[in-house]
Amino acid sequence: MLHTEEKLLNLEGRLHISIVMALFSSLTPVFIAIICVLIGAILKKTNGEKEKHETKSKPLSHPWVDEDLKDGTDHHSEEEVVDEEWQGLEENVAHVPFFAERYSEAEMIKRSQMFYELLNKRRSVRFLSDEPVPREVIDNVIRTAGTSPSGAHTEPWTFVVVQEPYLKHKIREIVEEEEEINYKKRMGDRWVNDLKRLRTNWIKEYLDTAPYLILIFKQVYGQLPNGKKKTHYYNEISVSIACGILLAALQNAGLYTVTSTPLNCGPQLRVLLQRPANEKLLLLLPVGYPKKDATVPALTRKPLEDIMVVM
Amino acid sequence: MLHTEEKLLNLEGRLHISIVMALFSSLTPVFIAIICVLIGAILKKTNGEKEKHETKSKPLSHPWVDEDLKDGTDHHSEEEVVDEEWQGLEENVAHVPFFAERYSEAEMIKRSQMFYELLNKRRSVRFLSDEPVPREVIDNVIRTAGTSPSGAHTEPWTFVVVQEPYLKHKIREIVEEEEEINYKKRMGDRWVNDLKRLRTNWIKEYLDTAPYLILIFKQVYGQLPNGKKKTHYYNEISVSIACGILLAALQNAGLYTVTSTPLNCGPQLRVLLQRPANEKLLLLLPVGYPKKDATVPALTRKPLEDIMVVM
């Protein structure tokens, strides 16, 4: 009798304990651990987004850095970037007297007038002959583009000159494939399209015929001697300005081109041309003479009063 | 005896059940619910980031639109934009034969060489004289910049020319105020700074002395005849290219400048110069002759082999 009663009391006690523990199972620590991990993941993502957002907006507010002010007029908030600005060179650059060409006022008016007339003849030409062009001219126009100013004098450009037929053809295949996909996507919206005329638009014969293709890459960052990343302030604006100088040089030399950015195939072209990860394709310029039967659209340019405001 | 035994069996049964249920407490559903909510939150954030990332990257993947292809090689995902591309004009533009100037190979080599030598003398000059410059030259160099190609021939630029001393001074005040704030923020990080030398960097005397300030605004969008917004493809690249042509024109005419983007004061300058909401300041070029004692930093430019890759 006693043994049974003892056992009874024992069981009752254990049952009470079990009921109390019903609120907290042996899996409870596991659940709590899982919850903590998930909360940690959420907080991490939230912080990551905030950082990404700040990082994305800051480059847009970075000012142009005058090329002779490498110790910068830039506004930086990232520690790393501030370090790079203050490194060496900038604080040690000597200033030297500058001697400039000086023309009479009449000469200036004449020169500026003639240069305008020369550049006003420039048109984008998509029908290029395969007639060869002297390589020396290409070298000179690219040297000229390289005289462009750039943020903090970073000179963040690479001009890739392609003349080899097989490689030009690979480029053409890549570009046309992307363009065709794009046109067909948009054609779905417009049943009144003239297919034949559209087809012309994604065929880029000039990529095969032009004697040279100049692919202009921007270096989105560089490398410092100590291995750290070097900020390339305003690299896109710098490289675009260099492209403007290149276009002036081409026109001056009697060569023609069309300024284009192949849709979405920048990365493929970067890989094809074996450019490093810090370079991104910005523009593609096929260069050569116009075909004998080349045409251009009948466009007009805005008059001076539409583009200039004097205060 | 029987009653006790029954009770014993009962308790043992309940204990077994309790032990089995020890794995799953009454809080278990609560834990599971919390875990589900947290997983849901994480998935939502991950999708949100993906969308944001795609949206942000799409404008960057918009291709340059050749100026004679206004019905566009652009890849658009916004419905509204696709509508604008197909409007009127593009499909009706006639093509006309293009006649180009043609030089002999020797001439081309010579012209390109001379143009390079001219442009290679260009430097950014921050010490500008107040000597007046013929207005006609300014008109011509801006006309020349206006010959630049642009995405879909949008010509998305406004060149604001400031010659009035009071207005130039207001611009100087705005710019210097921003630059000073910026320098002081960064100086906090660097106690070894030479204050006097830094002070020089935020003082922009040329904003008062240069006879002309050219403020280049980009039109981030335009307006169609029907009142809808007109997309200005690649407006920043277009305006930067135009700036490159402007720099070549200035150098050709014997005028000097420094390419700058005033820190953070774009909106203030837009308001001061009464430019509309669709315009944003991109670059500020003070234009004039160099001072007699002007200096430039002793910088060198990369040689051709460092900027050109031939394949």
mmCIF file of N, CA and C in Angstrom, chain A residues 129-236:
data_model
loop_
_atom_site.group_PDB
_atom_site.id
_atom_site.type_symbol
_atom_site.label_atom_id
_atom_site.label_comp_id
_atom_site.label_asym_id
_atom_site.label_seq_id
_atom_site.Cartn_x
_atom_site.Cartn_y
_atom_site.Cartn_z
ATOM 1 N N SER A 129 32.119 53.268 -95.387
ATOM 2 C CA SER A 129 32.853 52.497 -96.388
ATOM 3 C C SER A 129 33.901 51.614 -95.707
ATOM 4 N N ASP A 130 34.348 50.564 -96.433
ATOM 5 C CA ASP A 130 35.416 49.733 -95.853
ATOM 6 C C ASP A 130 36.790 50.179 -96.320
ATOM 7 N N GLU A 131 36.835 51.341 -96.947
ATOM 8 C CA GLU A 131 38.119 51.870 -97.421
ATOM 9 C C GLU A 131 39.058 52.083 -96.227
ATOM 10 N N PRO A 132 40.298 51.664 -96.335
ATOM 11 C CA PRO A 132 41.202 51.790 -95.177
ATOM 12 C C PRO A 132 41.535 53.247 -94.856
ATOM 13 N N VAL A 133 41.808 53.459 -93.575
ATOM 14 C CA VAL A 133 42.128 54.774 -93.028
ATOM 15 C C VAL A 133 43.531 54.695 -92.416
ATOM 16 N N PRO A 134 44.369 55.716 -92.624
ATOM 17 C CA PRO A 134 45.730 55.649 -92.073
ATOM 18 C C PRO A 134 45.720 55.525 -90.555
ATOM 19 N N ARG A 135 46.419 54.576 -90.033
ATOM 20 C CA ARG A 135 46.450 54.316 -88.594
ATOM 21 C C ARG A 135 46.941 55.530 -87.803
ATOM 22 N N GLU A 136 47.854 56.289 -88.423
ATOM 23 C CA GLU A 136 48.420 57.436 -87.714
ATOM 24 C C GLU A 136 47.336 58.449 -87.340
ATOM 25 N N VAL A 137 46.327 58.546 -88.197
ATOM 26 C CA VAL A 137 45.255 59.492 -87.912
ATOM 27 C C VAL A 137 44.477 59.040 -86.684
ATOM 28 N N ILE A 138 44.249 57.728 -86.596
ATOM 29 C CA ILE A 138 43.538 57.192 -85.433
ATOM 30 C C ILE A 138 44.344 57.476 -84.158
ATOM 31 N N ASP A 139 45.641 57.238 -84.225
ATOM 32 C CA ASP A 139 46.494 57.530 -83.072
ATOM 33 C C ASP A 139 46.354 58.993 -82.661
ATOM 34 N N ASN A 140 46.375 59.884 -83.633
ATOM 35 C CA ASN A 140 46.322 61.307 -83.322
ATOM 36 C C ASN A 140 44.983 61.726 -82.723
ATOM 37 N N VAL A 141 43.899 61.215 -83.261
ATOM 38 C CA VAL A 141 42.598 61.635 -82.717
ATOM 39 C C VAL A 141 42.417 61.112 -81.291
ATOM 40 N N ILE A 142 42.981 59.943 -81.018
ATOM 41 C CA ILE A 142 42.855 59.417 -79.655
ATOM 42 C C ILE A 142 43.778 60.174 -78.692
ATOM 43 N N ARG A 143 44.977 60.494 -79.168
ATOM 44 C CA ARG A 143 45.839 61.350 -78.331
ATOM 45 C C ARG A 143 45.092 62.638 -77.989
ATOM 46 N N THR A 144 44.389 63.184 -78.974
ATOM 47 C CA THR A 144 43.674 64.439 -78.773
ATOM 48 C C THR A 144 42.581 64.268 -77.724
ATOM 49 N N ALA A 145 41.838 63.161 -77.828
ATOM 50 C CA ALA A 145 40.805 62.886 -76.826
ATOM 51 C C ALA A 145 41.428 62.812 -75.429
ATOM 52 N N GLY A 146 42.634 62.297 -75.363
ATOM 53 C CA GLY A 146 43.329 62.154 -74.084
ATOM 54 C C GLY A 146 43.766 63.474 -73.460
ATOM 55 N N THR A 147 43.604 64.574 -74.183
ATOM 56 C CA THR A 147 43.954 65.872 -73.594
ATOM 57 C C THR A 147 42.782 66.442 -72.809
ATOM 58 N N SER A 148 41.698 65.705 -72.758
ATOM 59 C CA SER A 148 40.489 66.156 -72.071
ATOM 60 C C SER A 148 40.768 66.388 -70.585
ATOM 61 N N PRO A 149 40.057 67.335 -69.971
ATOM 62 C CA PRO A 149 40.134 67.429 -68.510
ATOM 63 C C PRO A 149 39.382 66.236 -67.906
ATOM 64 N N SER A 150 39.694 65.937 -66.650
ATOM 65 C CA SER A 150 39.001 64.838 -65.982
ATOM 66 C C SER A 150 38.988 65.098 -64.485
ATOM 67 N N GLY A 151 37.998 64.525 -63.818
ATOM 68 C CA GLY A 151 37.887 64.703 -62.384
ATOM 69 C C GLY A 151 39.182 64.301 -61.683
ATOM 70 N N ALA A 152 39.759 65.257 -60.956
ATOM 71 C CA ALA A 152 41.004 64.999 -60.219
ATOM 72 C C ALA A 152 42.124 64.472 -61.120
ATOM 73 N N HIS A 153 42.071 64.853 -62.378
ATOM 74 C CA HIS A 153 43.083 64.429 -63.358
ATOM 75 C C HIS A 153 43.265 62.920 -63.342
ATOM 76 N N THR A 154 42.191 62.192 -63.203
ATOM 77 C CA THR A 154 42.274 60.735 -63.160
ATOM 78 C C THR A 154 42.410 60.128 -64.551
ATOM 79 N N GLU A 155 42.015 60.867 -65.604
ATOM 80 C CA GLU A 155 42.117 60.356 -66.992
ATOM 81 C C GLU A 155 41.530 58.945 -67.071
ATOM 82 N N PRO A 156 40.264 58.775 -66.676
ATOM 83 C CA PRO A 156 39.668 57.450 -66.455
ATOM 84 C C PRO A 156 39.105 56.818 -67.725
ATOM 85 N N TRP A 157 39.898 56.809 -68.780
ATOM 86 C CA TRP A 157 39.406 56.294 -70.054
ATOM 87 C C TRP A 157 40.326 55.254 -70.668
ATOM 88 N N THR A 158 39.656 54.329 -71.400
ATOM 89 C CA THR A 158 40.408 53.385 -72.232
ATOM 90 C C THR A 158 39.733 53.365 -73.599
ATOM 91 N N PHE A 159 40.522 53.619 -74.637
ATOM 92 C CA PHE A 159 39.998 53.591 -76.000
ATOM 93 C C PHE A 159 40.448 52.271 -76.630
ATOM 94 N N VAL A 160 39.489 51.398 -76.853
ATOM 95 C CA VAL A 160 39.832 50.110 -77.467
ATOM 96 C C VAL A 160 39.552 50.209 -78.959
ATOM 97 N N VAL A 161 40.597 50.045 -79.745
ATOM 98 C CA VAL A 161 40.495 50.186 -81.191
ATOM 99 C C VAL A 161 40.490 48.800 -81.818
ATOM 100 N N VAL A 162 39.399 48.450 -82.496
ATOM 101 C CA VAL A 162 39.276 47.130 -83.104
ATOM 102 C C VAL A 162 39.329 47.260 -84.617
ATOM 103 N N GLN A 163 40.276 46.549 -85.218
ATOM 104 C CA GLN A 163 40.383 46.595 -86.677
ATOM 105 C C GLN A 163 40.290 45.193 -87.289
ATOM 106 N N GLU A 164 40.470 44.189 -86.472
ATOM 107 C CA GLU A 164 40.502 42.807 -86.948
ATOM 108 C C GLU A 164 39.098 42.352 -87.351
ATOM 109 N N PRO A 165 38.919 41.874 -88.597
ATOM 110 C CA PRO A 165 37.578 41.570 -89.119
ATOM 111 C C PRO A 165 36.795 40.556 -88.282
ATOM 112 N N TYR A 166 37.470 39.497 -87.826
ATOM 113 C CA TYR A 166 36.748 38.479 -87.062
ATOM 114 C C TYR A 166 36.195 39.070 -85.766
ATOM 115 N N LEU A 167 36.995 39.907 -85.125
ATOM 116 C CA LEU A 167 36.580 40.512 -83.866
ATOM 117 C C LEU A 167 35.459 41.534 -84.086
ATOM 118 N N LYS A 168 35.573 42.297 -85.153
ATOM 119 C CA LYS A 168 34.495 43.248 -85.461
ATOM 120 C C LYS A 168 33.194 42.482 -85.678
ATOM 121 N N HIS A 169 33.323 41.321 -86.333
ATOM 122 C CA HIS A 169 32.099 40.557 -86.604
ATOM 123 C C HIS A 169 31.478 40.002 -85.325
ATOM 124 N N LYS A 170 32.329 39.583 -84.399
ATOM 125 C CA LYS A 170 31.814 39.121 -83.105
ATOM 126 C C LYS A 170 31.082 40.254 -82.389
ATOM 127 N N ILE A 171 31.645 41.434 -82.467
ATOM 128 C CA ILE A 171 31.012 42.594 -81.853
ATOM 129 C C ILE A 171 29.651 42.839 -82.505
ATOM 130 N N ARG A 172 29.632 42.745 -83.816
ATOM 131 C CA ARG A 172 28.372 42.969 -84.537
ATOM 132 C C ARG A 172 27.311 41.956 -84.115
ATOM 133 N N GLU A 173 27.716 40.706 -83.984
ATOM 134 C CA GLU A 173 26.751 39.663 -83.587
ATOM 135 C C GLU A 173 26.158 39.970 -82.214
ATOM 136 N N ILE A 174 27.036 40.337 -81.289
ATOM 137 C CA ILE A 174 26.583 40.623 -79.931
ATOM 138 C C ILE A 174 25.606 41.811 -79.931
ATOM 139 N N VAL A 175 25.981 42.870 -80.614
ATOM 140 C CA VAL A 175 25.165 44.080 -80.620
ATOM 141 C C VAL A 175 23.828 43.843 -81.306
ATOM 142 N N GLU A 176 23.860 43.173 -82.478
ATOM 143 C CA GLU A 176 22.612 42.975 -83.218
ATOM 144 C C GLU A 176 21.656 42.062 -82.474
ATOM 145 N N GLU A 177 22.201 41.076 -81.785
ATOM 146 C CA GLU A 177 21.335 40.168 -81.037
ATOM 147 C C GLU A 177 20.544 40.930 -79.997
ATOM 148 N N GLU A 178 21.208 41.772 -79.250
ATOM 149 C CA GLU A 178 20.530 42.568 -78.223
ATOM 150 C C GLU A 178 19.511 43.520 -78.839
ATOM 151 N N GLU A 179 19.899 44.153 -79.938
ATOM 152 C CA GLU A 179 19.002 45.127 -80.541
ATOM 153 C C GLU A 179 17.749 44.466 -81.103
ATOM 154 N N GLU A 180 17.910 43.271 -81.663
ATOM 155 C CA GLU A 180 16.753 42.586 -82.227
ATOM 156 C C GLU A 180 15.759 42.219 -81.128
ATOM 157 N N ILE A 181 16.280 41.698 -80.032
ATOM 158 C CA ILE A 181 15.420 41.360 -78.898
ATOM 159 C C ILE A 181 14.636 42.586 -78.464
ATOM 160 N N ASN A 182 15.341 43.687 -78.407
ATOM 161 C CA ASN A 182 14.722 44.910 -77.948
ATOM 162 C C ASN A 182 13.620 45.398 -78.881
ATOM 163 N N TYR A 183 13.887 45.386 -80.160
ATOM 164 C CA TYR A 183 12.881 45.826 -81.121
ATOM 165 C C TYR A 183 11.651 44.946 -81.066
ATOM 166 N N LYS A 184 11.873 43.655 -80.993
ATOM 167 C CA LYS A 184 10.720 42.752 -81.004
ATOM 168 C C LYS A 184 9.859 42.939 -79.761
ATOM 169 N N LYS A 185 10.509 43.224 -78.639
ATOM 170 C CA LYS A 185 9.740 43.513 -77.422
ATOM 171 C C LYS A 185 8.831 44.704 -77.661
ATOM 172 N N ARG A 186 9.370 45.731 -78.271
ATOM 173 C CA ARG A 186 8.590 46.949 -78.450
ATOM 174 C C ARG A 186 7.589 46.820 -79.581
ATOM 175 N N MET A 187 7.887 46.050 -80.586
ATOM 176 C CA MET A 187 6.958 45.865 -81.701
ATOM 177 C C MET A 187 5.652 45.263 -81.215
ATOM 178 N N GLY A 188 5.747 44.464 -80.169
ATOM 179 C CA GLY A 188 4.538 43.861 -79.630
ATOM 180 C C GLY A 188 3.520 44.919 -79.259
ATOM 181 N N ASP A 189 3.983 46.133 -79.012
ATOM 182 C CA ASP A 189 3.071 47.200 -78.618
ATOM 183 C C ASP A 189 2.507 47.965 -79.804
ATOM 184 N N ARG A 190 3.059 47.772 -80.929
ATOM 185 C CA ARG A 190 2.707 48.637 -82.058
ATOM 186 C C ARG A 190 2.458 47.796 -83.311
ATOM 187 N N TRP A 191 1.213 47.457 -83.553
ATOM 188 C CA TRP A 191 0.947 46.561 -84.687
ATOM 189 C C TRP A 191 1.046 47.264 -86.026
ATOM 190 N N VAL A 192 1.104 48.578 -86.011
ATOM 191 C CA VAL A 192 1.199 49.293 -87.273
ATOM 192 C C VAL A 192 2.635 49.470 -87.754
ATOM 193 N N ASN A 193 3.586 48.791 -87.084
ATOM 194 C CA ASN A 193 4.986 48.999 -87.460
ATOM 195 C C ASN A 193 5.314 48.513 -88.848
ATOM 196 N N ASP A 194 6.211 49.216 -89.446
ATOM 197 C CA ASP A 194 6.736 48.811 -90.740
ATOM 198 C C ASP A 194 7.942 47.925 -90.469
ATOM 199 N N LEU A 195 7.754 46.632 -90.570
ATOM 200 C CA LEU A 195 8.802 45.702 -90.170
ATOM 201 C C LEU A 195 10.082 45.904 -90.969
ATOM 202 N N LYS A 196 9.918 46.106 -92.247
ATOM 203 C CA LYS A 196 11.111 46.230 -93.072
ATOM 204 C C LYS A 196 11.963 47.416 -92.618
ATOM 205 N N ARG A 197 11.292 48.504 -92.348
ATOM 206 C CA ARG A 197 12.037 49.694 -91.949
ATOM 207 C C ARG A 197 12.680 49.489 -90.584
ATOM 208 N N LEU A 198 11.960 48.813 -89.710
ATOM 209 C CA LEU A 198 12.518 48.551 -88.391
ATOM 210 C C LEU A 198 13.732 47.662 -88.483
ATOM 211 N N ARG A 199 13.619 46.638 -89.335
ATOM 212 C CA ARG A 199 14.697 45.668 -89.457
ATOM 213 C C ARG A 199 16.001 46.394 -89.758
ATOM 214 N N THR A 200 15.904 47.415 -90.589
ATOM 215 C CA THR A 200 17.079 48.208 -90.905
ATOM 216 C C THR A 200 17.720 48.735 -89.635
ATOM 217 N N ASN A 201 16.885 49.066 -88.647
ATOM 218 C CA ASN A 201 17.404 49.710 -87.469
ATOM 219 C C ASN A 201 18.229 48.811 -86.583
ATOM 220 N N TRP A 202 17.975 47.496 -86.625
ATOM 221 C CA TRP A 202 18.823 46.687 -85.747
ATOM 222 C C TRP A 202 19.962 46.012 -86.499
ATOM 223 N N ILE A 203 19.993 46.167 -87.770
ATOM 224 C CA ILE A 203 21.134 45.671 -88.526
ATOM 225 C C ILE A 203 22.202 46.752 -88.547
ATOM 226 N N LYS A 204 23.387 46.391 -88.094
ATOM 227 C CA LYS A 204 24.457 47.375 -87.978
ATOM 228 C C LYS A 204 25.617 46.974 -88.877
ATOM 229 N N GLU A 205 25.401 47.191 -90.175
ATOM 230 C CA GLU A 205 26.422 46.761 -91.130
ATOM 231 C C GLU A 205 27.752 47.467 -90.868
ATOM 232 N N TYR A 206 27.657 48.700 -90.382
ATOM 233 C CA TYR A 206 28.893 49.472 -90.186
ATOM 234 C C TYR A 206 29.862 48.795 -89.220
ATOM 235 N N LEU A 207 29.350 47.910 -88.373
ATOM 236 C CA LEU A 207 30.246 47.225 -87.437
ATOM 237 C C LEU A 207 31.188 46.273 -88.176
ATOM 238 N N ASP A 208 30.788 45.861 -89.365
ATOM 239 C CA ASP A 208 31.682 45.040 -90.184
ATOM 240 C C ASP A 208 32.488 45.899 -91.148
ATOM 241 N N THR A 209 31.828 46.907 -91.745
ATOM 242 C CA THR A 209 32.503 47.629 -92.834
ATOM 243 C C THR A 209 33.506 48.675 -92.370
ATOM 244 N N ALA A 210 33.213 49.381 -91.286
ATOM 245 C CA ALA A 210 34.118 50.457 -90.854
ATOM 246 C C ALA A 210 35.506 49.875 -90.571
ATOM 247 N N PRO A 211 36.561 50.550 -91.061
ATOM 248 C CA PRO A 211 37.902 50.009 -90.835
ATOM 249 C C PRO A 211 38.314 49.948 -89.363
ATOM 250 N N TYR A 212 37.768 50.858 -88.550
ATOM 251 C CA TYR A 212 38.072 50.848 -87.118
ATOM 252 C C TYR A 212 36.789 50.993 -86.302
ATOM 253 N N LEU A 213 36.722 50.235 -85.203
ATOM 254 C CA LEU A 213 35.690 50.472 -84.210
ATOM 255 C C LEU A 213 36.419 50.987 -82.976
ATOM 256 N N ILE A 214 35.970 52.120 -82.458
ATOM 257 C CA ILE A 214 36.574 52.626 -81.216
ATOM 258 C C ILE A 214 35.551 52.423 -80.105
ATOM 259 N N LEU A 215 35.871 51.536 -79.173
ATOM 260 C CA LEU A 215 34.993 51.313 -78.030
ATOM 261 C C LEU A 215 35.582 52.059 -76.848
ATOM 262 N N ILE A 216 34.797 52.980 -76.321
ATOM 263 C CA ILE A 216 35.290 53.839 -75.250
ATOM 264 C C ILE A 216 34.794 53.306 -73.911
ATOM 265 N N PHE A 217 35.755 52.899 -73.081
ATOM 266 C CA PHE A 217 35.440 52.387 -71.756
ATOM 267 C C PHE A 217 35.745 53.442 -70.703
ATOM 268 N N LYS A 218 34.881 53.508 -69.688
ATOM 269 C CA LYS A 218 35.170 54.382 -68.554
ATOM 270 C C LYS A 218 35.705 53.496 -67.428
ATOM 271 N N GLN A 219 36.711 53.994 -66.740
ATOM 272 C CA GLN A 219 37.253 53.274 -65.587
ATOM 273 C C GLN A 219 36.518 53.785 -64.353
ATOM 274 N N VAL A 220 35.655 52.956 -63.824
ATOM 275 C CA VAL A 220 34.822 53.462 -62.734
ATOM 276 C C VAL A 220 35.612 53.667 -61.432
ATOM 277 N N TYR A 221 36.752 52.996 -61.325
ATOM 278 C CA TYR A 221 37.676 53.277 -60.230
ATOM 279 C C TYR A 221 39.054 52.841 -60.687
ATOM 280 N N GLY A 222 40.085 53.336 -59.976
ATOM 281 C CA GLY A 222 41.435 52.956 -60.341
ATOM 282 C C GLY A 222 42.099 52.284 -59.151
ATOM 283 N N GLN A 223 43.410 52.228 -59.201
ATOM 284 C CA GLN A 223 44.133 51.613 -58.088
ATOM 285 C C GLN A 223 45.283 52.492 -57.647
ATOM 286 N N LEU A 224 45.388 52.656 -56.334
ATOM 287 C CA LEU A 224 46.479 53.442 -55.773
ATOM 288 C C LEU A 224 47.705 52.554 -55.627
ATOM 289 N N PRO A 225 48.890 53.175 -55.491
ATOM 290 C CA PRO A 225 50.109 52.379 -55.293
ATOM 291 C C PRO A 225 49.983 51.399 -54.113
ATOM 292 N N ASN A 226 49.238 51.811 -53.080
ATOM 293 C CA ASN A 226 49.146 50.929 -51.906
ATOM 294 C C ASN A 226 48.083 49.849 -52.073
ATOM 295 N N GLY A 227 47.531 49.754 -53.276
ATOM 296 C CA GLY A 227 46.576 48.684 -53.543
ATOM 297 C C GLY A 227 45.131 49.058 -53.288
ATOM 298 N N LYS A 228 44.902 50.166 -52.611
ATOM 299 C CA LYS A 228 43.530 50.584 -52.335
ATOM 300 C C LYS A 228 42.860 51.092 -53.607
ATOM 301 N N LYS A 229 41.527 51.130 -53.562
ATOM 302 C CA LYS A 229 40.776 51.648 -54.702
ATOM 303 C C LYS A 229 40.958 53.156 -54.800
ATOM 304 N N LYS A 230 41.139 53.621 -56.028
ATOM 305 C CA LYS A 230 41.264 55.055 -56.266
ATOM 306 C C LYS A 230 39.953 55.547 -56.861
ATOM 307 N N THR A 231 39.365 56.535 -56.207
ATOM 308 C CA THR A 231 38.088 57.045 -56.685
ATOM 309 C C THR A 231 38.258 57.780 -58.003
ATOM 310 N N HIS A 232 37.439 57.479 -58.948
ATOM 311 C CA HIS A 232 37.465 58.205 -60.225
ATOM 312 C C HIS A 232 36.243 59.110 -60.274
ATOM 313 N N TYR A 233 36.446 60.314 -59.710
ATOM 314 C CA TYR A 233 35.359 61.261 -59.608
ATOM 315 C C TYR A 233 34.763 61.572 -60.973
ATOM 316 N N TYR A 234 33.471 61.535 -61.074
ATOM 317 C CA TYR A 234 32.831 61.942 -62.317
ATOM 318 C C TYR A 234 33.428 61.250 -63.540
ATOM 319 N N ASN A 235 33.669 59.946 -63.417
ATOM 320 C CA ASN A 235 34.317 59.268 -64.541
ATOM 321 C C ASN A 235 33.452 59.285 -65.793
ATOM 322 N N GLU A 236 32.126 59.196 -65.625
ATOM 323 C CA GLU A 236 31.273 59.169 -66.821
ATOM 324 C C GLU A 236 31.263 60.518 -67.530
#
